[in-house]
Coordinates of C-alpha atoms in Angstrom, one line a residue:
X44 CA 104.3 131.1 112.8
X45 CA 106.2 128.9 115.3
X46 CA 109.6 127.3 115.4
X47 CA 109.9 123.5 114.9
X48 CA 112.6 122.1 117.2
X49 CA 114.5 118.9 116.2
X50 CA 113.1 116.8 119.0
X51 CA 111.4 113.4 118.9
X52 CA 108.1 114.9 119.8
X53 CA 108.1 116.8 116.5
X54 CA 108.6 113.7 114.4
X55 CA 105.0 112.8 113.8
X56 CA 104.8 110.2 111.1
X57 CA 102.2 110.5 108.4
X58 CA 101.6 107.3 106.4
X59 CA 99.3 106.1 103.6
X60 CA 98.9 102.4 103.0
X61 CA 97.1 101.0 100.0
X62 CA 96.2 97.3 99.7
X63 CA 93.6 94.8 98.7
X64 CA 91.2 93.0 101.0
X65 CA 92.9 90.8 103.6
X66 CA 96.4 92.2 103.3
X67 CA 96.7 93.5 106.9
X68 CA 95.8 97.1 106.6
X69 CA 93.7 97.2 109.8
X70 CA 96.3 95.2 111.6
X71 CA 98.9 97.8 110.6
X72 CA 96.7 100.6 112.0
X73 CA 96.1 98.7 115.2
X74 CA 99.8 98.2 115.7
X75 CA 100.5 101.9 116.1
X76 CA 101.4 103.6 119.5
X77 CA 98.2 104.4 121.4
X78 CA 95.9 104.3 118.3
X79 CA 92.5 105.8 117.9
X80 CA 90.9 104.0 115.0
X81 CA 88.2 105.8 113.0
X82 CA 86.4 102.8 111.6
X83 CA 84.0 103.2 108.6
X84 CA 83.0 99.5 108.5
X85 CA 81.6 98.0 111.7
X86 CA 82.8 94.5 110.7
X87 CA 86.4 95.9 110.9
X88 CA 86.2 95.4 114.6
X89 CA 86.6 91.6 114.0
X90 CA 90.0 92.3 112.4
X91 CA 91.0 94.4 115.4
X92 CA 89.9 91.5 117.7
X93 CA 91.9 89.1 115.6
X94 CA 95.0 91.3 115.8
X95 CA 94.7 91.5 119.7
X96 CA 94.2 87.7 119.8
X97 CA 97.5 87.3 117.8
X98 CA 99.3 89.9 119.9
X99 CA 97.7 89.7 123.3
X100 CA 100.4 92.0 124.9
X101 CA 99.3 95.0 122.8
X102 CA 96.7 97.4 124.4
X103 CA 93.2 97.5 122.9
X104 CA 92.9 100.6 120.7
X105 CA 90.1 103.1 121.1
X106 CA 87.6 102.7 118.2
X107 CA 84.9 104.9 116.8
X108 CA 82.5 103.9 114.1
X109 CA 82.1 106.8 111.7
X110 CA 78.6 107.0 110.0
X111 CA 78.6 110.6 108.7
X112 CA 81.2 112.9 107.2
X113 CA 80.5 115.3 110.1
X114 CA 81.8 112.6 112.5
X115 CA 85.3 113.1 111.2
X116 CA 85.1 116.9 111.8
X117 CA 83.8 116.1 115.3
X118 CA 87.0 114.1 116.0
X119 CA 89.2 116.9 114.5
X120 CA 87.5 119.4 116.7
X121 CA 88.1 117.2 119.8
X122 CA 91.7 116.6 118.9
X123 CA 92.2 120.4 118.9
X124 CA 91.5 120.6 122.7
X125 CA 94.3 121.3 125.2
X126 CA 96.1 118.0 126.1
X127 CA 96.3 118.9 129.8
X128 CA 92.7 117.6 130.2
X129 CA 91.1 114.2 129.3
X130 CA 90.1 113.9 125.6
X131 CA 86.3 114.3 125.2
X132 CA 84.9 113.4 121.8
X133 CA 81.4 114.7 121.1
X134 CA 79.3 113.4 118.2
X135 CA 76.8 115.5 116.3
X136 CA 73.2 114.2 116.5
X137 CA 71.2 114.2 113.3
X138 CA 67.5 114.0 112.7
X139 CA 66.3 113.9 109.0
X140 CA 69.9 114.7 107.9
X141 CA 69.9 117.9 110.0
X142 CA 72.1 118.5 113.1
X143 CA 70.0 118.9 116.2
X144 CA 72.6 118.6 119.0
X145 CA 75.6 116.7 120.2
X146 CA 76.5 114.0 122.8
X147 CA 79.7 112.9 124.4
X148 CA 80.5 109.4 123.1
X149 CA 84.0 108.9 124.4
X150 CA 86.3 110.3 127.1
X151 CA 89.9 109.2 127.2
X152 CA 92.1 110.0 130.2
X153 CA 95.2 109.1 128.2
X154 CA 95.4 110.8 124.8
X155 CA 96.1 108.8 121.7
X156 CA 99.3 109.2 119.7
X157 CA 98.1 107.6 116.4
X158 CA 95.0 108.5 114.5
X159 CA 94.0 105.8 112.0
X160 CA 91.4 106.3 109.2
X161 CA 90.2 102.9 108.3
X162 CA 89.5 103.5 105.5
X163 CA 90.2 106.8 103.8
X164 CA 88.4 105.3 100.8
X165 CA 85.1 105.2 102.7
X166 CA 85.7 108.5 104.5
X167 CA 86.1 110.3 101.2
X168 CA 83.0 108.6 99.9
X169 CA 81.0 110.0 102.9
X170 CA 82.4 113.5 101.9
X171 CA 81.1 112.8 98.4
X172 CA 77.7 111.8 99.6
X173 CA 77.4 114.9 101.7
X174 CA 78.3 117.0 98.6
X175 CA 75.5 115.3 96.7
X176 CA 73.0 116.3 99.3
X177 CA 74.2 119.9 100.0
X178 CA 74.7 120.7 96.3
X179 CA 71.5 118.9 95.3
X180 CA 73.2 116.9 92.6
X181 CA 70.6 115.7 90.1
X182 CA 70.1 112.1 89.1
X183 CA 70.3 110.7 85.6
X184 CA 67.9 108.2 83.9
X185 CA 69.5 105.4 85.9
X186 CA 68.7 107.1 89.2
X187 CA 72.5 107.8 89.8
X188 CA 74.0 111.1 90.7
X189 CA 74.8 113.1 87.6
X190 CA 77.9 115.1 88.6
X191 CA 78.9 118.1 86.6
X192 CA 82.4 119.4 86.2
X193 CA 81.8 122.0 88.9
X194 CA 80.6 119.2 91.3
X195 CA 83.8 117.2 90.5
X196 CA 86.0 120.3 91.2
X197 CA 84.2 120.9 94.5
X198 CA 84.7 117.2 95.4
X199 CA 88.4 117.5 94.8
X200 CA 88.6 120.7 96.9
X201 CA 86.6 119.2 99.8
X202 CA 88.5 115.9 99.7
X203 CA 91.9 117.7 99.7
X204 CA 90.9 119.9 102.7
X205 CA 89.7 116.7 104.5
X206 CA 93.0 114.9 103.9
X207 CA 95.1 117.9 104.9
X208 CA 93.1 118.6 108.0
X209 CA 94.2 115.2 109.4
X210 CA 97.7 115.5 108.0
X211 CA 98.2 118.7 110.0
X212 CA 97.3 117.1 113.4
X213 CA 100.2 116.8 116.0
X214 CA 99.7 113.0 116.0
X215 CA 100.9 110.1 114.0
X216 CA 98.3 109.6 111.2
X217 CA 97.7 106.5 109.2
X218 CA 95.5 106.6 106.1
X219 CA 94.4 103.1 105.0
X220 CA 93.1 102.9 101.5
X221 CA 91.5 100.2 99.4
X222 CA 93.3 99.5 96.1
X223 CA 92.3 100.2 92.5
X224 CA 94.2 98.2 89.9
X225 CA 94.4 99.0 86.2
X226 CA 96.5 97.3 83.6
X227 CA 99.2 99.4 81.9
X228 CA 99.6 98.9 78.2
X229 CA 102.4 100.1 75.9
X230 CA 102.3 99.3 72.2
X231 CA 99.4 96.9 72.8
X232 CA 101.4 95.0 75.3
X233 CA 100.8 94.7 79.0
X234 CA 103.8 96.0 81.0
X235 CA 102.4 95.8 84.5
X236 CA 99.6 96.9 86.8
X237 CA 99.1 100.4 88.1
X238 CA 98.0 100.3 91.7
X239 CA 96.5 103.4 93.2
X240 CA 94.3 104.3 96.2
X241 CA 90.6 103.9 95.5
X242 CA 89.2 107.4 95.8
X243 CA 86.2 109.2 94.4
X244 CA 88.4 111.7 92.4
X245 CA 91.6 110.5 90.7
X246 CA 93.5 113.6 91.6
X247 CA 93.0 112.9 95.3
X248 CA 95.6 110.1 95.0
X249 CA 98.2 112.8 94.3
X250 CA 96.9 114.8 97.3
X251 CA 97.4 111.8 99.5
X252 CA 100.9 111.1 98.3
X253 CA 102.0 114.8 98.8
X254 CA 100.5 114.8 102.3
X255 CA 102.4 111.9 103.9
X256 CA 106.0 110.9 104.6
X257 CA 105.5 107.3 103.5
X258 CA 103.3 105.6 100.9
X259 CA 103.3 101.8 100.9
X260 CA 101.6 98.8 99.5
X261 CA 100.4 96.1 102.0
X262 CA 100.8 92.5 101.1
X263 CA 100.5 89.0 102.6
X264 CA 103.8 87.1 102.4
X265 CA 105.7 84.3 104.1
X266 CA 107.6 84.9 107.3
X267 CA 109.5 82.8 109.9
X268 CA 106.2 81.7 111.5
X269 CA 104.2 81.2 108.4
X270 CA 101.9 83.7 106.6
X271 CA 102.6 87.2 107.7
X272 CA 101.7 90.8 106.6
X273 CA 104.3 93.2 105.2
X274 CA 104.5 96.7 103.6
X275 CA 106.6 97.6 100.6
X276 CA 107.6 101.1 99.5
X277 CA 109.3 100.2 96.3
X278 CA 107.9 99.6 92.8
X279 CA 107.9 100.6 89.2
X280 CA 106.8 104.0 88.0
X281 CA 103.1 104.6 88.6
X282 CA 102.9 102.7 91.9
X283 CA 101.7 104.7 94.9
X284 CA 105.0 104.3 96.8
X285 CA 107.2 106.7 98.7
X286 CA 109.9 105.7 101.2
X287 CA 111.4 107.5 104.2
X288 CA 114.8 106.7 105.7
X289 CA 115.6 104.8 107.8
X290 CA 112.7 102.5 106.8
X291 CA 113.7 99.8 104.4
X292 CA 112.1 99.3 101.0
X293 CA 110.2 96.3 102.4
X294 CA 109.2 96.5 106.1
X295 CA 107.4 94.7 108.8
X296 CA 103.7 95.5 109.2
X297 CA 104.2 97.1 112.7
X298 CA 103.7 100.8 112.9
X299 CA 105.1 101.1 116.4
X300 CA 108.3 99.7 115.1
X301 CA 108.3 102.2 112.3
X302 CA 107.9 105.1 114.7
X303 CA 110.7 103.8 116.9
X304 CA 113.0 103.5 113.8
X305 CA 112.3 107.0 112.6
X306 CA 112.7 108.5 116.0
X307 CA 115.9 106.6 116.6
X308 CA 114.6 104.6 119.5
X309 CA 115.0 101.2 118.0
X310 CA 117.8 99.1 119.6
X311 CA 119.0 95.7 118.4
X312 CA 118.5 93.9 115.1
X313 CA 115.6 94.7 112.9
X314 CA 112.9 92.1 112.4
X315 CA 112.9 90.5 108.9
X316 CA 109.9 91.4 106.8
X317 CA 107.9 88.5 105.2
X318 CA 109.0 87.3 101.7
X319 CA 106.8 88.8 99.0
X320 CA 104.7 86.5 96.9
X321 CA 105.5 85.9 93.2
X322 CA 102.4 87.8 92.3
X323 CA 103.6 91.0 94.0
X324 CA 107.0 90.6 92.6
X325 CA 105.6 90.4 89.0
X326 CA 103.7 93.7 89.7
X327 CA 106.7 95.5 91.0
X328 CA 109.4 94.3 88.6
X329 CA 110.4 96.7 85.8
X330 CA 109.5 94.2 83.0
X331 CA 106.7 91.9 84.1
X332 CA 105.6 89.1 81.8
X333 CA 104.0 90.7 78.8
X334 CA 100.6 89.6 77.8
X335 CA 98.2 90.8 75.1
X336 CA 95.6 93.4 76.1
X337 CA 92.0 92.2 76.2
X338 CA 91.2 93.9 72.9
X339 CA 93.9 92.0 71.1
X340 CA 92.8 88.8 72.7
X341 CA 89.2 89.4 71.5
X342 CA 90.4 90.1 68.0
X343 CA 92.4 86.9 67.9
X344 CA 89.5 84.9 69.2
X345 CA 87.2 86.5 66.6
X346 CA 89.8 85.6 63.8
X347 CA 90.1 82.0 65.0
X348 CA 86.3 81.7 64.9
X349 CA 86.2 83.1 61.3
X350 CA 88.8 80.6 60.2
X351 CA 86.7 77.7 61.5

């Protein structure tokens, strides 16, 4: 047990951002104070380069390409070292899926302040793949893993421990998630779209929400200089949103600005977030345009065919 003092150093911000492809998630992670980005897709480096070309005054973040679930635990182990020495990150070496040693792949004289998981969707999928191997999950007739209820429970437990291990770090943490969209129907009428993080177990979405201060949806809108990225933390019931004062319901996609606002360091007028698109407004409003569900449309089409 230790006392938590009310100082700015204790205000570590934990954030989960969900969004579709091309909505600025990687840019948001790269905008954090002294970020270390744990990249699961090598082509994500192009997005980081694009961000730096757009904002050349920002420092280049440290980037690691994560190929195994063990790589994340290697980073967690490294971040537990005393901060009075340079950060040394060692990676486990594998041969035939077995650890045979380790090698130092990065040494940072200046420690990061923000840890970015880009993306948490892929990281949890690596956790799932490791479970398939260690638990020897059988395959079905289609040569796909045939998970039992016990396997699913174990996946939920391992995924939750993974998320909370990063949540508990004394750093800012940004979870970037791909988006899963499902239509919501009531009385055979479409009342909106439920947007949630794309994760290998549906209950992990709740674990993410309970582990962070802010849950937001990334979007591409229209700003003063043309197309810009933004983050919204408001929406109808069922949306993965969660706001933290003094952040506004719709904010700029700049994590350093978020940290300064929360820590009370921001001086002067706040930048205006980009205007949301009509598509996003339709998703977030309480009564979006009602349309018939696919089943009803199919029945109508069948009836029209019969009448002909």
